[in-house]
Coordinates of C-alpha atoms in Angstrom, one line a residue:
Chain A
M576 CA 17.9 -24.3 20.8
K577 CA 19.2 -20.8 20.2
H578 CA 15.8 -19.8 18.8
I579 CA 13.9 -21.3 21.7
V580 CA 16.1 -19.3 24.1
Q581 CA 15.5 -16.1 22.2
V582 CA 11.7 -16.7 22.0
C583 CA 11.7 -17.2 25.8
L584 CA 13.7 -14.0 26.4
I585 CA 11.4 -12.0 24.2
A586 CA 8.3 -13.4 26.0
L587 CA 9.8 -12.6 29.3
G588 CA 10.6 -9.1 28.1
L589 CA 7.1 -8.6 26.8
I590 CA 5.7 -9.7 30.2
T591 CA 7.9 -7.2 32.0
L592 CA 6.7 -4.4 29.6
W593 CA 3.1 -5.5 30.0
L594 CA 3.4 -5.4 33.8
A595 CA 4.9 -1.9 33.7
K596 CA 2.1 -0.8 31.4
T597 CA -0.6 -2.3 33.6
F598 CA 0.8 -0.9 36.7
G599 CA 1.0 2.5 35.0
N600 CA -2.6 2.3 33.9
Y601 CA -3.7 1.2 37.4
M602 CA -1.8 4.1 39.1
V603 CA -3.3 6.6 36.6
A604 CA -6.8 5.3 37.2
Q605 CA -6.5 5.0 40.9
Y606 CA -4.7 8.3 41.8
A607 CA -5.8 10.5 38.9
V608 CA -2.2 11.0 37.7
P609 CA -2.4 13.5 34.8
I610 CA -0.2 11.4 32.5
P611 CA -1.0 8.3 30.4
G612 CA -0.4 4.9 31.9
P613 CA 2.1 3.6 29.3
V614 CA 4.2 6.8 29.7
L615 CA 4.2 6.3 33.5
G616 CA 5.2 2.6 32.7
M617 CA 8.1 3.9 30.6
L618 CA 9.3 6.1 33.4
I619 CA 9.1 3.2 35.9
I620 CA 11.2 0.9 33.6
L621 CA 13.7 3.8 33.0
T622 CA 14.1 4.3 36.8
L623 CA 14.6 0.5 37.3
L624 CA 17.2 0.4 34.5
L625 CA 19.1 3.4 36.1
M626 CA 19.0 1.5 39.5
L627 CA 20.2 -1.7 37.9
G628 CA 22.9 0.0 35.8
D629 CA 22.4 -2.4 32.9
I630 CA 19.8 -3.6 30.4
P631 CA 18.6 -7.2 31.2
R632 CA 18.6 -9.3 28.0
P633 CA 14.8 -10.0 28.0
L634 CA 14.1 -6.2 27.8
S635 CA 16.6 -5.5 25.0
E636 CA 15.4 -8.5 23.0
A637 CA 11.7 -7.5 23.4
S638 CA 12.0 -3.8 22.8
A639 CA 14.0 -4.1 19.5
P640 CA 11.2 -5.5 17.3
L641 CA 8.5 -3.4 19.0
L642 CA 10.4 -0.1 18.3
Q643 CA 11.4 -1.2 14.8
H644 CA 7.8 -2.0 13.7
M645 CA 6.0 0.7 15.6
N646 CA 4.4 1.8 12.3
L647 CA 2.4 -1.4 12.1
L648 CA 0.8 -0.6 15.5
F649 CA -0.5 2.8 14.2
I650 CA -2.4 1.3 11.3
P651 CA -5.6 0.4 13.2
A652 CA -6.0 4.0 14.4
A653 CA -5.3 5.4 10.9
V654 CA -8.0 3.2 9.4
G655 CA -10.5 5.1 11.6
L656 CA -10.5 7.7 8.8
M657 CA -13.1 5.6 6.9
G658 CA -15.9 6.6 9.3
L659 CA -15.3 10.4 9.3
G660 CA -16.6 11.5 5.9
S661 CA -19.2 14.0 7.1
I662 CA -17.2 15.9 9.7
L663 CA -14.2 16.0 7.4
S664 CA -16.2 17.3 4.4
E665 CA -17.4 20.2 6.6
H666 CA -14.3 21.0 8.7
G667 CA -11.5 19.1 6.9
V668 CA -9.9 22.2 5.3
G669 CA -9.8 24.1 8.6
I670 CA -8.4 21.0 10.5
I671 CA -5.7 20.5 7.9
A672 CA -4.7 24.2 7.9
A673 CA -4.5 24.3 11.7
M674 CA -2.5 21.1 11.8
L675 CA 0.0 22.1 9.1
V676 CA 0.6 25.7 10.3
S677 CA 1.2 24.7 13.9
T678 CA 3.3 21.7 13.1
L679 CA 5.6 23.5 10.7
V680 CA 6.1 26.6 12.9
G681 CA 6.5 24.2 15.9
F682 CA 9.4 22.4 14.1
W683 CA 11.1 25.7 13.5
V684 CA 10.7 27.0 17.1
C685 CA 11.9 23.7 18.4
V686 CA 15.2 23.4 16.5
Q687 CA 15.9 27.2 16.8
M688 CA 15.4 27.2 20.6
Y689 CA 17.5 24.1 21.0
L690 CA 20.4 25.0 18.8
K691 CA 20.6 28.7 19.9
R692 CA 21.2 27.6 23.5
P693 CA 23.4 29.9 25.6
T694 CA 25.9 27.3 26.8
K695 CA 27.7 25.5 23.9
I696 CA 27.7 21.8 24.5
E697 CA 29.3 19.5 21.8
T698 CA 27.2 16.6 20.8
K699 CA 28.7 13.9 18.6
G700 CA 26.7 12.7 15.6
Chain B
M317 CA -15.2 -20.1 16.2
A318 CA -16.1 -18.0 13.2
Y319 CA -15.2 -14.9 15.2
N320 CA -11.8 -16.3 15.9
V321 CA -11.2 -17.2 12.2
T322 CA -12.2 -13.6 11.2
L323 CA -10.0 -12.2 13.9
V324 CA -7.0 -14.2 12.7
F325 CA -7.8 -13.3 9.0
W326 CA -7.7 -9.5 9.8
L327 CA -4.6 -9.7 12.0
V328 CA -2.7 -11.7 9.4
S329 CA -3.9 -9.4 6.6
T330 CA -2.9 -6.3 8.5
C331 CA 0.6 -7.7 9.2
A332 CA 1.0 -8.9 5.6
I333 CA -0.1 -5.6 4.1
Y334 CA 2.2 -3.8 6.5
A335 CA 5.1 -6.1 5.4
I336 CA 4.4 -5.5 1.7
M337 CA 4.1 -1.7 2.2
L338 CA 7.3 -1.6 4.3
H339 CA 9.1 -3.5 1.6
L340 CA 7.9 -1.0 -1.1
Y341 CA 8.8 1.9 1.2
R342 CA 12.4 0.6 1.6
R343 CA 12.7 -0.2 -2.1
A344 CA 11.7 3.5 -2.8
N345 CA 14.5 4.8 -0.5
S346 CA 12.0 5.7 2.3
T347 CA 10.1 8.3 0.1
P348 CA 7.6 9.9 2.5
F349 CA 4.7 9.4 0.0
L350 CA 5.0 5.6 0.5
H351 CA 5.0 5.8 4.3
P352 CA 3.7 2.4 5.4
V353 CA 1.0 3.9 7.7
V354 CA -0.4 5.8 4.7
T355 CA -0.2 3.0 2.2
G356 CA -1.0 0.3 4.7
S357 CA -4.1 1.9 6.1
A358 CA -5.3 2.9 2.6
A359 CA -5.0 -0.7 1.5
I360 CA -6.9 -1.9 4.6
I361 CA -9.7 0.6 4.1
G362 CA -10.0 -0.6 0.5
L363 CA -10.2 -4.2 1.7
L364 CA -12.7 -3.4 4.4
V365 CA -15.0 -1.5 2.0
W366 CA -14.6 -4.3 -0.6
L367 CA -15.5 -7.0 2.0
D368 CA -18.2 -4.8 3.6
V369 CA -16.7 -4.8 7.1
G370 CA -17.3 -1.9 9.4
Y371 CA -14.5 0.0 11.3
E372 CA -15.8 -1.1 14.7
S373 CA -15.4 -4.7 13.8
F374 CA -11.9 -4.2 12.4
Q375 CA -11.0 -2.3 15.6
S376 CA -12.1 -5.2 17.8
Y377 CA -10.1 -7.7 15.7
T378 CA -6.9 -5.6 16.0
T379 CA -6.9 -4.7 19.7
V380 CA -3.7 -6.7 20.2
L381 CA -2.0 -4.2 17.9
S382 CA -3.3 -1.2 20.0
E383 CA -2.1 -3.1 23.1
G384 CA 1.3 -3.5 21.3
L385 CA 1.5 0.2 20.9
E386 CA 1.3 0.7 24.6
L387 CA 4.0 -1.9 25.1
A388 CA 6.2 -0.1 22.5
T389 CA 5.7 3.2 24.5
V390 CA 7.0 1.5 27.6
A391 CA 9.9 -0.1 25.6
I392 CA 11.3 3.4 24.7
A393 CA 12.8 3.3 28.2
V394 CA 15.5 1.0 26.8
P395 CA 17.0 3.3 24.2
L396 CA 16.5 6.2 26.6
Y397 CA 18.6 4.4 29.2
R398 CA 21.3 4.0 26.6
E399 CA 21.3 7.8 26.0
R400 CA 21.4 8.7 29.7
K401 CA 24.8 10.4 29.5
R402 CA 23.9 12.6 26.5
L403 CA 20.6 13.5 28.2
A404 CA 22.4 14.6 31.3
A405 CA 24.5 17.0 29.2
V406 CA 21.7 18.7 27.3
W407 CA 18.6 18.5 29.5
R408 CA 18.3 22.3 30.0
P409 CA 18.1 23.5 26.4
F410 CA 16.2 20.3 25.6
L411 CA 13.4 21.1 28.0
L412 CA 13.3 24.8 27.1
A413 CA 13.0 24.1 23.4
L414 CA 10.4 21.4 24.0
S415 CA 8.2 23.6 26.2
A416 CA 8.4 26.5 23.8
A417 CA 7.6 24.4 20.8
T418 CA 4.6 22.8 22.6
I419 CA 3.1 26.1 23.7
I420 CA 3.6 27.7 20.2
N421 CA 2.1 24.5 18.7
L422 CA -1.0 24.5 20.8
S423 CA -1.6 28.3 20.5
L424 CA -1.2 28.2 16.7
A425 CA -3.5 25.2 16.3
F426 CA -6.1 27.0 18.4
L427 CA -5.8 30.4 16.6
V428 CA -5.8 29.0 13.1
G429 CA -8.7 26.6 13.9
W430 CA -10.7 29.4 15.6
G431 CA -10.0 31.8 12.8
L432 CA -11.2 29.3 10.2
K433 CA -14.4 28.9 12.3
L434 CA -14.1 25.2 13.2
N435 CA -16.9 24.0 15.5
D436 CA -15.9 23.2 19.1
V437 CA -15.6 19.4 18.6
S438 CA -13.2 19.8 15.7
L439 CA -11.3 22.6 17.4
M440 CA -10.8 20.6 20.6
S441 CA -9.8 17.5 18.5
V442 CA -7.2 19.4 16.5
M443 CA -5.6 20.8 19.7
T444 CA -4.6 17.3 20.7
K445 CA -2.8 16.6 17.4
S446 CA 0.8 16.4 18.7
V447 CA 0.5 14.0 21.5
T448 CA 0.6 10.2 21.2
T449 CA -2.8 8.6 20.4
P450 CA -3.8 7.0 23.8
V451 CA -3.0 10.3 25.6
A452 CA -4.7 12.4 22.9
I453 CA -7.9 10.4 23.3
G454 CA -7.7 10.8 27.1
I455 CA -7.3 14.6 26.8
S456 CA -10.0 14.9 24.2
D457 CA -12.5 13.2 26.6
L458 CA -11.7 15.9 29.1
I459 CA -12.0 18.9 26.7
G460 CA -14.8 17.6 24.5
G461 CA -13.2 16.2 21.3
N462 CA -14.3 13.3 19.2
A463 CA -12.2 10.1 19.8
S464 CA -12.0 8.8 16.2
L465 CA -11.5 12.2 14.8
V466 CA -8.7 12.7 17.4
A467 CA -7.1 9.4 16.4
V468 CA -7.1 10.3 12.7
I469 CA -5.8 13.9 13.3
V470 CA -3.0 12.6 15.6
I471 CA -1.9 10.0 13.1
S472 CA -2.1 12.5 10.2
T473 CA 0.0 15.0 12.2
G474 CA 2.5 12.2 12.9
I475 CA 2.7 11.3 9.2
V476 CA 3.0 14.9 8.1
G477 CA 5.7 15.5 10.6
A478 CA 7.5 12.3 9.7
M479 CA 7.4 13.3 6.0
L480 CA 8.2 17.0 6.3
G481 CA 10.4 17.0 9.4
P482 CA 13.5 15.3 8.0
W483 CA 13.2 17.3 4.8
L484 CA 13.0 20.5 6.7
M485 CA 16.0 19.5 8.9
T486 CA 18.1 18.9 5.7
R487 CA 17.0 22.3 4.3
W488 CA 17.9 24.0 7.6
Q489 CA 21.2 22.1 7.7
I490 CA 20.5 20.5 11.0
K491 CA 22.6 17.4 11.7
D492 CA 22.5 17.1 15.5
P493 CA 20.6 13.9 16.1
V494 CA 19.4 15.2 19.5
A495 CA 17.8 18.3 17.7
I496 CA 16.2 16.1 15.0
G497 CA 14.8 13.6 17.6
L498 CA 13.6 16.4 19.8
A499 CA 11.7 18.1 16.9
L500 CA 10.2 14.8 15.6
G501 CA 9.1 13.6 19.0
T502 CA 7.6 16.9 20.1
L503 CA 5.7 17.7 16.9
S504 CA 4.8 14.2 15.7
H505 CA 4.9 11.8 18.6
G506 CA 5.2 8.1 17.9
V507 CA 5.1 8.2 14.1
G508 CA 7.9 10.8 14.3
T509 CA 9.7 8.6 16.8
A510 CA 9.5 5.6 14.4
R511 CA 10.9 7.9 11.7
A512 CA 13.7 9.1 14.0
F513 CA 14.7 5.6 14.8
Q514 CA 15.4 5.1 11.1
I515 CA 17.7 8.1 11.1
S516 CA 19.7 7.0 14.2
P517 CA 19.3 5.3 17.6
T518 CA 20.1 8.6 19.3
A519 CA 17.5 10.5 17.3
G520 CA 15.0 7.8 18.1
A521 CA 15.7 7.8 21.8
F522 CA 15.4 11.5 22.1
A523 CA 12.3 11.5 20.0
G524 CA 10.8 9.0 22.4
L525 CA 11.7 11.1 25.4
S526 CA 10.3 14.3 23.7
M527 CA 7.1 12.4 22.9
A528 CA 6.8 11.4 26.6
I529 CA 7.5 14.9 28.0
C530 CA 5.3 16.6 25.4
A531 CA 2.4 14.2 26.4
I532 CA 2.9 14.9 30.1
L533 CA 3.2 18.7 29.5
T534 CA 0.1 18.8 27.2
S535 CA -2.0 16.7 29.6
L536 CA -1.0 19.1 32.4
I537 CA -1.8 22.3 30.6
L538 CA -4.4 21.7 27.9
P539 CA -7.5 20.7 30.0
S540 CA -7.1 23.7 32.4
L541 CA -6.5 26.1 29.5
M542 CA -9.6 24.9 27.6
A543 CA -11.7 24.9 30.8
G544 CA -11.8 28.7 30.4
W545 CA -12.9 28.5 26.7
L546 CA -15.7 26.0 27.0

């Protein structure tokens, strides 16, 4: 019985997330919003949660496994590597260099700018 | 019927390979070299080559996973809501650092790529490297990148960031979970966010927020910047 309830809660949560995503995609397509549909969906759910003042159980039950196993969801895109032999043999080194340099310097700029902020605010770990 | 059987076979194989690779990754104390996206996709490429299946077919069998990725993006609203008080306290330096890092990131990717004489398609594809896959593909359509190259560059950037980011943070003695999440989400989007959730829920929530803002910021500035170049 407990499991059935949980499965129903997760299903309900997934439907909510799907509705938000679909609405986001629709708005982006319809009104040429310059942000991606799922990101708009996330902002919509966040606004709703702030208005509710609480997280409904279906949403917390459905979001936990999705966030925990996000890596699984990246695998299909990563497999796309198999069709890129020719472009990578020609430009691979340049692409890797551009990617590494900008990412590493970006990390440094990001944490330095954030931690050297003028007003000291204590954040607990 | 046969299509459905093949579809189920590839979905189950992908999930099973992921589960095995995740187990190995955890057994090895989350060593970055065994990141499940790297080992998992390598194993699947091996299997596809061995069974002589093309990438387009594999992609069509696993659309439900790509769909799931969009749902996971929406789901980040939940941990973000839990962090609302902390966000209210730090939003100013948070946004400042995020914007600075995004601009430096884009400029350096462009300059290094241009200096190394990348062709326009590769150069435009590499510029989208730090935004989440669906957005990156959307931007690359506007500026003239190649969709599968973009997907691979974006995922690789995510993996490199998820591998090197936490290591750099330890070296630079950065312990603030907000700073770690901010850096991982801004520079390596969803893969970095997945890594940040392993560090702490706070780091994960801020990584998710940074990923979202970085995607918005990049989609606002990159197409207009590149319009001048092309």
